[in-house]
Amino acid sequence: TGEVVWRLGGEKSDFDMGYGTRTDWQHDARLHPGGLITIFDNGGVQKDVQSRVIVVEIDEDDMRATLVGEYTHPDKILAATQGNAQVLPNGNVFVGWGSEPHFSEFSRDGELLFDASFPSQVESYRAFRFPWKGLPEDRPAVVAESGSGEEVTLYVSWNGATEVDTWQVLAGGDPGKLEPAGSAPRKGFETAVTLDTKEPYLAARAKDSSGRILGSSEAVKPAEPTASTGQTRS
């Protein structure tokens, strides 16, 4: 019917507000199982030292609100506007600090596990953490360098790809007819793979942990090292 069942906080609170449960200019109140509510408490800019996230347990029988959890930033961030809290599946709490360009993750017990920030002029109304997989539309990038004898090193990367587990090297006499010639596990942003081959064309193929092919680079010819430095990459 739209009738107000109860109010929490404010001048007309239906609950007896226990110690630490009152807020100022709050945002993102969310109800959770077990009668718990998370609230981003911005705090009063003129009177509070910092903003916080609180976890309040409400008892609808005794109409009492009790503070059962609190999350604050060690740098005492005070967000004048905006802000939110997300309870993650493992019980950790992810916090967006609104008008202050920070976002943080806390353990269930309040330990700061992760903290990052946008440029100083950026504000974030809400910040959330979710599983994400990146599969770029462009192809992997590869550079090949000749070494001593038949040795060739490939430097391969794929900006934005999150699921690459292994790089497979392809080699052949024709760029359209390449065969597997070696492989190496992905190591950070750029992976170097060294092998011996006489083939004039090389490419790299990205595979995930199950062996599924995610993408392949274009075929390239190995570049010869310069006489002065012995290197082709800067």
mmCIF file of C-alpha atoms in Angstrom:
data_model
loop_
_atom_site.group_PDB
_atom_site.id
_atom_site.type_symbol
_atom_site.label_atom_id
_atom_site.label_comp_id
_atom_site.label_asym_id
_atom_site.label_seq_id
_atom_site.Cartn_x
_atom_site.Cartn_y
_atom_site.Cartn_z
ATOM 1 C CA THR A 1 0.000 0.000 0.000
ATOM 2 C CA GLY A 2 3.000 2.293 0.349
ATOM 3 C CA GLU A 3 2.406 2.838 4.058
ATOM 4 C CA VAL A 4 5.571 3.560 6.051
ATOM 5 C CA VAL A 5 6.184 0.563 8.330
ATOM 6 C CA TRP A 6 9.050 2.062 10.342
ATOM 7 C CA ARG A 7 11.725 4.749 10.279
ATOM 8 C CA LEU A 8 15.341 4.300 11.304
ATOM 9 C CA GLY A 9 17.142 7.378 12.593
ATOM 10 C CA GLY A 10 16.242 11.009 12.271
ATOM 11 C CA GLU A 11 13.935 13.004 14.517
ATOM 12 C CA LYS A 12 11.059 10.533 14.072
ATOM 13 C CA SER A 13 12.909 7.238 14.432
ATOM 14 C CA ASP A 14 10.730 4.299 15.407
ATOM 15 C CA PHE A 15 13.773 2.581 16.879
ATOM 16 C CA ASP A 16 15.729 3.212 20.031
ATOM 17 C CA MET A 17 19.038 4.178 18.439
ATOM 18 C CA GLY A 18 21.932 2.513 20.238
ATOM 19 C CA TYR A 19 25.428 3.938 20.598
ATOM 20 C CA GLY A 20 27.037 4.789 17.252
ATOM 21 C CA THR A 21 23.968 4.143 15.113
ATOM 22 C CA ARG A 22 23.025 7.735 14.318
ATOM 23 C CA THR A 23 24.248 9.159 11.007
ATOM 24 C CA ASP A 24 24.527 12.453 9.123
ATOM 25 C CA TRP A 25 23.885 12.970 5.401
ATOM 26 C CA GLN A 26 23.994 9.205 4.933
ATOM 27 C CA HIS A 27 23.786 7.267 1.656
ATOM 28 C CA ASP A 28 23.143 3.757 0.381
ATOM 29 C CA ALA A 29 21.224 2.099 3.220
ATOM 30 C CA ARG A 30 20.877 -1.591 2.327
ATOM 31 C CA LEU A 31 18.946 -4.315 4.127
ATOM 32 C CA HIS A 32 20.669 -7.701 4.491
ATOM 33 C CA PRO A 33 19.530 -11.086 5.841
ATOM 34 C CA GLY A 34 19.333 -11.390 9.602
ATOM 35 C CA GLY A 35 18.031 -7.892 10.202
ATOM 36 C CA LEU A 36 21.288 -6.154 9.271
ATOM 37 C CA ILE A 37 21.529 -2.813 7.485
ATOM 38 C CA THR A 38 24.685 -1.287 6.007
ATOM 39 C CA ILE A 39 24.828 2.499 5.747
ATOM 40 C CA PHE A 40 27.438 4.859 4.346
ATOM 41 C CA ASP A 41 27.553 7.564 7.003
ATOM 42 C CA ASN A 42 29.011 10.673 5.386
ATOM 43 C CA GLY A 43 29.106 12.460 8.716
ATOM 44 C CA GLY A 44 28.631 16.124 9.374
ATOM 45 C CA VAL A 45 31.385 18.080 7.644
ATOM 46 C CA GLN A 46 31.351 20.695 10.390
ATOM 47 C CA LYS A 47 31.541 18.254 13.297
ATOM 48 C CA ASP A 48 32.881 14.840 12.235
ATOM 49 C CA VAL A 49 36.465 13.815 11.608
ATOM 50 C CA GLN A 50 35.728 11.138 9.025
ATOM 51 C CA SER A 51 33.077 9.236 7.115
ATOM 52 C CA ARG A 52 32.392 5.591 7.855
ATOM 53 C CA VAL A 53 30.377 2.539 6.923
ATOM 54 C CA ILE A 54 28.287 1.088 9.713
ATOM 55 C CA VAL A 55 26.471 -2.210 10.122
ATOM 56 C CA VAL A 56 23.332 -1.880 12.215
ATOM 57 C CA GLU A 57 21.276 -4.738 13.601
ATOM 58 C CA ILE A 58 17.606 -3.913 13.947
ATOM 59 C CA ASP A 59 15.283 -5.706 16.347
ATOM 60 C CA GLU A 60 11.723 -5.207 15.150
ATOM 61 C CA ASP A 61 10.302 -6.816 18.293
ATOM 62 C CA ASP A 62 12.023 -4.529 20.796
ATOM 63 C CA MET A 63 12.398 -1.751 18.184
ATOM 64 C CA ARG A 64 16.057 -1.235 18.955
ATOM 65 C CA ALA A 65 18.996 -0.524 16.618
ATOM 66 C CA THR A 66 22.457 -1.767 17.639
ATOM 67 C CA LEU A 67 25.835 -1.021 16.059
ATOM 68 C CA VAL A 68 27.543 -4.330 15.208
ATOM 69 C CA GLY A 69 30.207 -3.175 12.741
ATOM 70 C CA GLU A 70 32.094 -0.082 11.599
ATOM 71 C CA TYR A 71 34.584 0.539 8.783
ATOM 72 C CA THR A 72 36.775 3.640 8.623
ATOM 73 C CA HIS A 73 39.722 4.600 6.443
ATOM 74 C CA PRO A 74 43.115 5.000 8.171
ATOM 75 C CA ASP A 75 43.523 8.363 6.396
ATOM 76 C CA LYS A 76 40.290 9.603 8.012
ATOM 77 C CA ILE A 77 38.497 10.297 4.733
ATOM 78 C CA LEU A 78 35.581 12.701 5.093
ATOM 79 C CA ALA A 79 33.192 12.543 2.122
ATOM 80 C CA ALA A 80 30.874 15.527 1.980
ATOM 81 C CA THR A 81 28.568 13.813 -0.524
ATOM 82 C CA GLN A 82 27.783 10.412 -2.071
ATOM 83 C CA GLY A 83 29.348 7.088 -1.045
ATOM 84 C CA ASN A 84 28.319 3.444 -0.703
ATOM 85 C CA ALA A 85 29.153 0.034 0.751
ATOM 86 C CA GLN A 86 28.956 -3.379 -0.920
ATOM 87 C CA VAL A 87 29.080 -6.591 1.118
ATOM 88 C CA LEU A 88 30.974 -9.147 -0.980
ATOM 89 C CA PRO A 89 30.142 -12.883 -1.062
ATOM 90 C CA ASN A 90 33.079 -13.692 1.251
ATOM 91 C CA GLY A 91 31.932 -11.157 3.847
ATOM 92 C CA ASN A 92 34.433 -8.447 2.934
ATOM 93 C CA VAL A 93 33.125 -4.917 2.503
ATOM 94 C CA PHE A 94 33.906 -2.791 -0.562
ATOM 95 C CA VAL A 95 33.531 0.951 -0.026
ATOM 96 C CA GLY A 96 33.232 3.844 -2.446
ATOM 97 C CA TRP A 97 34.104 7.127 -0.767
ATOM 98 C CA GLY A 98 31.845 9.355 -2.846
ATOM 99 C CA SER A 99 33.118 12.892 -3.281
ATOM 100 C CA GLU A 100 36.575 11.709 -2.214
ATOM 101 C CA PRO A 101 38.212 9.767 -5.083
ATOM 102 C CA HIS A 102 38.974 6.586 -3.134
ATOM 103 C CA PHE A 103 37.651 3.028 -3.143
ATOM 104 C CA SER A 104 38.656 0.399 -0.595
ATOM 105 C CA GLU A 105 38.087 -3.185 0.463
ATOM 106 C CA PHE A 106 37.986 -4.262 4.099
ATOM 107 C CA SER A 107 37.970 -7.701 5.665
ATOM 108 C CA ARG A 108 34.935 -8.708 7.668
ATOM 109 C CA ASP A 109 36.871 -7.666 10.784
ATOM 110 C CA GLY A 110 37.725 -4.219 9.428
ATOM 111 C CA GLU A 111 41.281 -4.725 8.154
ATOM 112 C CA LEU A 112 42.058 -2.603 5.080
ATOM 113 C CA LEU A 113 42.956 -5.090 2.325
ATOM 114 C CA PHE A 114 42.899 -2.908 -0.773
ATOM 115 C CA ASP A 115 42.902 0.824 -1.375
ATOM 116 C CA ALA A 116 43.097 2.826 -4.588
ATOM 117 C CA SER A 117 42.092 6.218 -5.886
ATOM 118 C CA PHE A 118 41.058 8.091 -8.989
ATOM 119 C CA PRO A 119 42.678 11.409 -9.961
ATOM 120 C CA SER A 120 41.943 14.081 -7.378
ATOM 121 C CA GLN A 121 39.189 15.790 -9.375
ATOM 122 C CA VAL A 122 37.120 12.591 -9.818
ATOM 123 C CA GLU A 123 34.027 11.817 -7.741
ATOM 124 C CA SER A 124 32.319 8.421 -7.629
ATOM 125 C CA TYR A 125 28.650 8.196 -6.687
ATOM 126 C CA ARG A 126 28.929 4.432 -6.227
ATOM 127 C CA ALA A 127 31.812 1.945 -6.443
ATOM 128 C CA PHE A 128 31.343 -1.815 -6.797
ATOM 129 C CA ARG A 129 33.525 -4.876 -7.212
ATOM 130 C CA PHE A 130 32.418 -7.707 -9.508
ATOM 131 C CA PRO A 131 34.136 -10.567 -11.353
ATOM 132 C CA TRP A 132 35.268 -9.339 -14.757
ATOM 133 C CA LYS A 133 36.779 -10.996 -17.809
ATOM 134 C CA GLY A 134 38.502 -9.010 -20.526
ATOM 135 C CA LEU A 135 38.653 -10.256 -24.121
ATOM 136 C CA PRO A 136 39.884 -7.433 -26.387
ATOM 137 C CA GLU A 137 38.591 -7.046 -29.920
ATOM 138 C CA ASP A 138 42.070 -6.394 -31.292
ATOM 139 C CA ARG A 139 44.695 -9.103 -31.778
ATOM 140 C CA PRO A 140 47.653 -9.917 -29.524
ATOM 141 C CA ALA A 141 50.767 -7.852 -30.219
ATOM 142 C CA VAL A 142 54.035 -9.602 -31.022
ATOM 143 C CA VAL A 143 57.618 -8.654 -31.870
ATOM 144 C CA ALA A 144 60.218 -11.262 -32.878
ATOM 145 C CA GLU A 145 63.984 -10.852 -32.608
ATOM 146 C CA SER A 146 66.731 -13.022 -34.020
ATOM 147 C CA GLY A 147 69.470 -14.126 -31.666
ATOM 148 C CA SER A 148 72.592 -16.197 -32.137
ATOM 149 C CA GLY A 149 72.342 -19.133 -34.497
ATOM 150 C CA GLU A 150 68.724 -20.217 -34.944
ATOM 151 C CA GLU A 151 67.563 -18.644 -31.691
ATOM 152 C CA VAL A 152 64.521 -16.368 -31.886
ATOM 153 C CA THR A 153 62.752 -14.541 -29.049
ATOM 154 C CA LEU A 154 59.124 -13.472 -29.259
ATOM 155 C CA TYR A 155 57.772 -10.693 -27.050
ATOM 156 C CA VAL A 156 54.006 -11.022 -26.858
ATOM 157 C CA SER A 157 51.265 -9.122 -25.020
ATOM 158 C CA TRP A 158 47.523 -8.543 -25.239
ATOM 159 C CA ASN A 159 46.408 -5.390 -23.496
ATOM 160 C CA GLY A 160 43.193 -5.947 -21.522
ATOM 161 C CA ALA A 161 43.068 -9.748 -21.831
ATOM 162 C CA THR A 162 42.517 -11.308 -18.408
ATOM 163 C CA GLU A 163 42.129 -14.993 -19.267
ATOM 164 C CA VAL A 164 45.429 -15.758 -21.029
ATOM 165 C CA ASP A 165 47.230 -18.648 -19.327
ATOM 166 C CA THR A 166 49.665 -19.784 -22.029
ATOM 167 C CA TRP A 167 51.267 -18.347 -25.148
ATOM 168 C CA GLN A 168 51.772 -20.846 -27.966
ATOM 169 C CA VAL A 169 54.335 -19.962 -30.635
ATOM 170 C CA LEU A 170 53.521 -20.768 -34.264
ATOM 171 C CA ALA A 171 56.145 -20.940 -37.010
ATOM 172 C CA GLY A 172 56.237 -21.692 -40.720
ATOM 173 C CA GLY A 173 57.435 -20.816 -44.192
ATOM 174 C CA ASP A 174 54.149 -19.147 -45.139
ATOM 175 C CA PRO A 175 52.204 -16.667 -42.920
ATOM 176 C CA GLY A 176 49.010 -18.565 -43.684
ATOM 177 C CA LYS A 177 50.429 -21.989 -42.841
ATOM 178 C CA LEU A 178 51.961 -21.900 -39.375
ATOM 179 C CA GLU A 179 52.424 -24.853 -37.027
ATOM 180 C CA PRO A 180 52.996 -25.029 -33.237
ATOM 181 C CA ALA A 181 56.684 -24.643 -32.394
ATOM 182 C CA GLY A 182 56.727 -24.018 -28.640
ATOM 183 C CA SER A 183 54.882 -22.454 -25.723
ATOM 184 C CA ALA A 184 55.363 -20.641 -22.428
ATOM 185 C CA PRO A 185 53.153 -19.609 -19.501
ATOM 186 C CA ARG A 186 51.994 -15.998 -19.484
ATOM 187 C CA LYS A 187 54.195 -13.836 -17.257
ATOM 188 C CA GLY A 188 52.780 -10.420 -16.514
ATOM 189 C CA PHE A 189 51.894 -7.897 -19.174
ATOM 190 C CA GLU A 190 54.545 -9.044 -21.667
ATOM 191 C CA THR A 191 55.892 -12.573 -22.033
ATOM 192 C CA ALA A 192 59.193 -13.438 -23.714
ATOM 193 C CA VAL A 193 59.386 -16.839 -25.430
ATOM 194 C CA THR A 194 62.720 -18.064 -26.802
ATOM 195 C CA LEU A 195 63.043 -21.003 -29.201
ATOM 196 C CA ASP A 196 65.211 -22.338 -32.007
ATOM 197 C CA THR A 197 63.692 -22.215 -35.481
ATOM 198 C CA LYS A 198 64.704 -21.626 -39.082
ATOM 199 C CA GLU A 199 61.186 -20.655 -40.147
ATOM 200 C CA PRO A 200 60.824 -17.109 -41.516
ATOM 201 C CA TYR A 201 57.361 -16.385 -40.071
ATOM 202 C CA LEU A 202 56.250 -16.486 -36.448
ATOM 203 C CA ALA A 203 53.048 -15.732 -34.534
ATOM 204 C CA ALA A 204 51.661 -16.166 -31.021
ATOM 205 C CA ARG A 205 48.404 -17.818 -29.990
ATOM 206 C CA ALA A 206 46.717 -17.089 -26.645
ATOM 207 C CA LYS A 207 45.155 -19.981 -24.710
ATOM 208 C CA ASP A 208 43.210 -20.029 -21.455
ATOM 209 C CA SER A 209 43.750 -22.491 -18.595
ATOM 210 C CA SER A 210 41.581 -25.125 -20.303
ATOM 211 C CA GLY A 211 43.552 -24.906 -23.552
ATOM 212 C CA ARG A 212 40.869 -22.985 -25.424
ATOM 213 C CA ILE A 213 42.235 -20.634 -28.090
ATOM 214 C CA LEU A 214 41.393 -17.009 -27.294
ATOM 215 C CA GLY A 215 43.135 -15.242 -30.150
ATOM 216 C CA SER A 216 46.198 -15.155 -32.387
ATOM 217 C CA SER A 217 48.605 -12.445 -33.438
ATOM 218 C CA GLU A 218 49.526 -11.626 -36.997
ATOM 219 C CA ALA A 219 52.527 -13.417 -38.482
ATOM 220 C CA VAL A 220 55.794 -11.486 -38.292
ATOM 221 C CA LYS A 221 59.374 -11.942 -39.451
ATOM 222 C CA PRO A 222 62.170 -11.846 -36.851
ATOM 223 C CA ALA A 223 64.097 -8.585 -36.830
ATOM 224 C CA GLU A 224 67.876 -8.653 -36.860
ATOM 225 C CA PRO A 225 69.715 -7.022 -33.914
ATOM 226 C CA THR A 226 71.456 -3.750 -34.725
ATOM 227 C CA ALA A 227 75.221 -3.889 -35.047
ATOM 228 C CA SER A 228 75.817 -1.167 -32.448
ATOM 229 C CA THR A 229 73.730 -2.516 -29.571
ATOM 230 C CA GLY A 230 72.840 -6.057 -30.498
ATOM 231 C CA GLN A 231 69.226 -5.148 -29.686
ATOM 232 C CA THR A 232 66.156 -4.214 -31.714
ATOM 233 C CA ARG A 233 63.853 -3.198 -28.850
ATOM 234 C CA SER A 234 64.129 0.023 -26.842
#
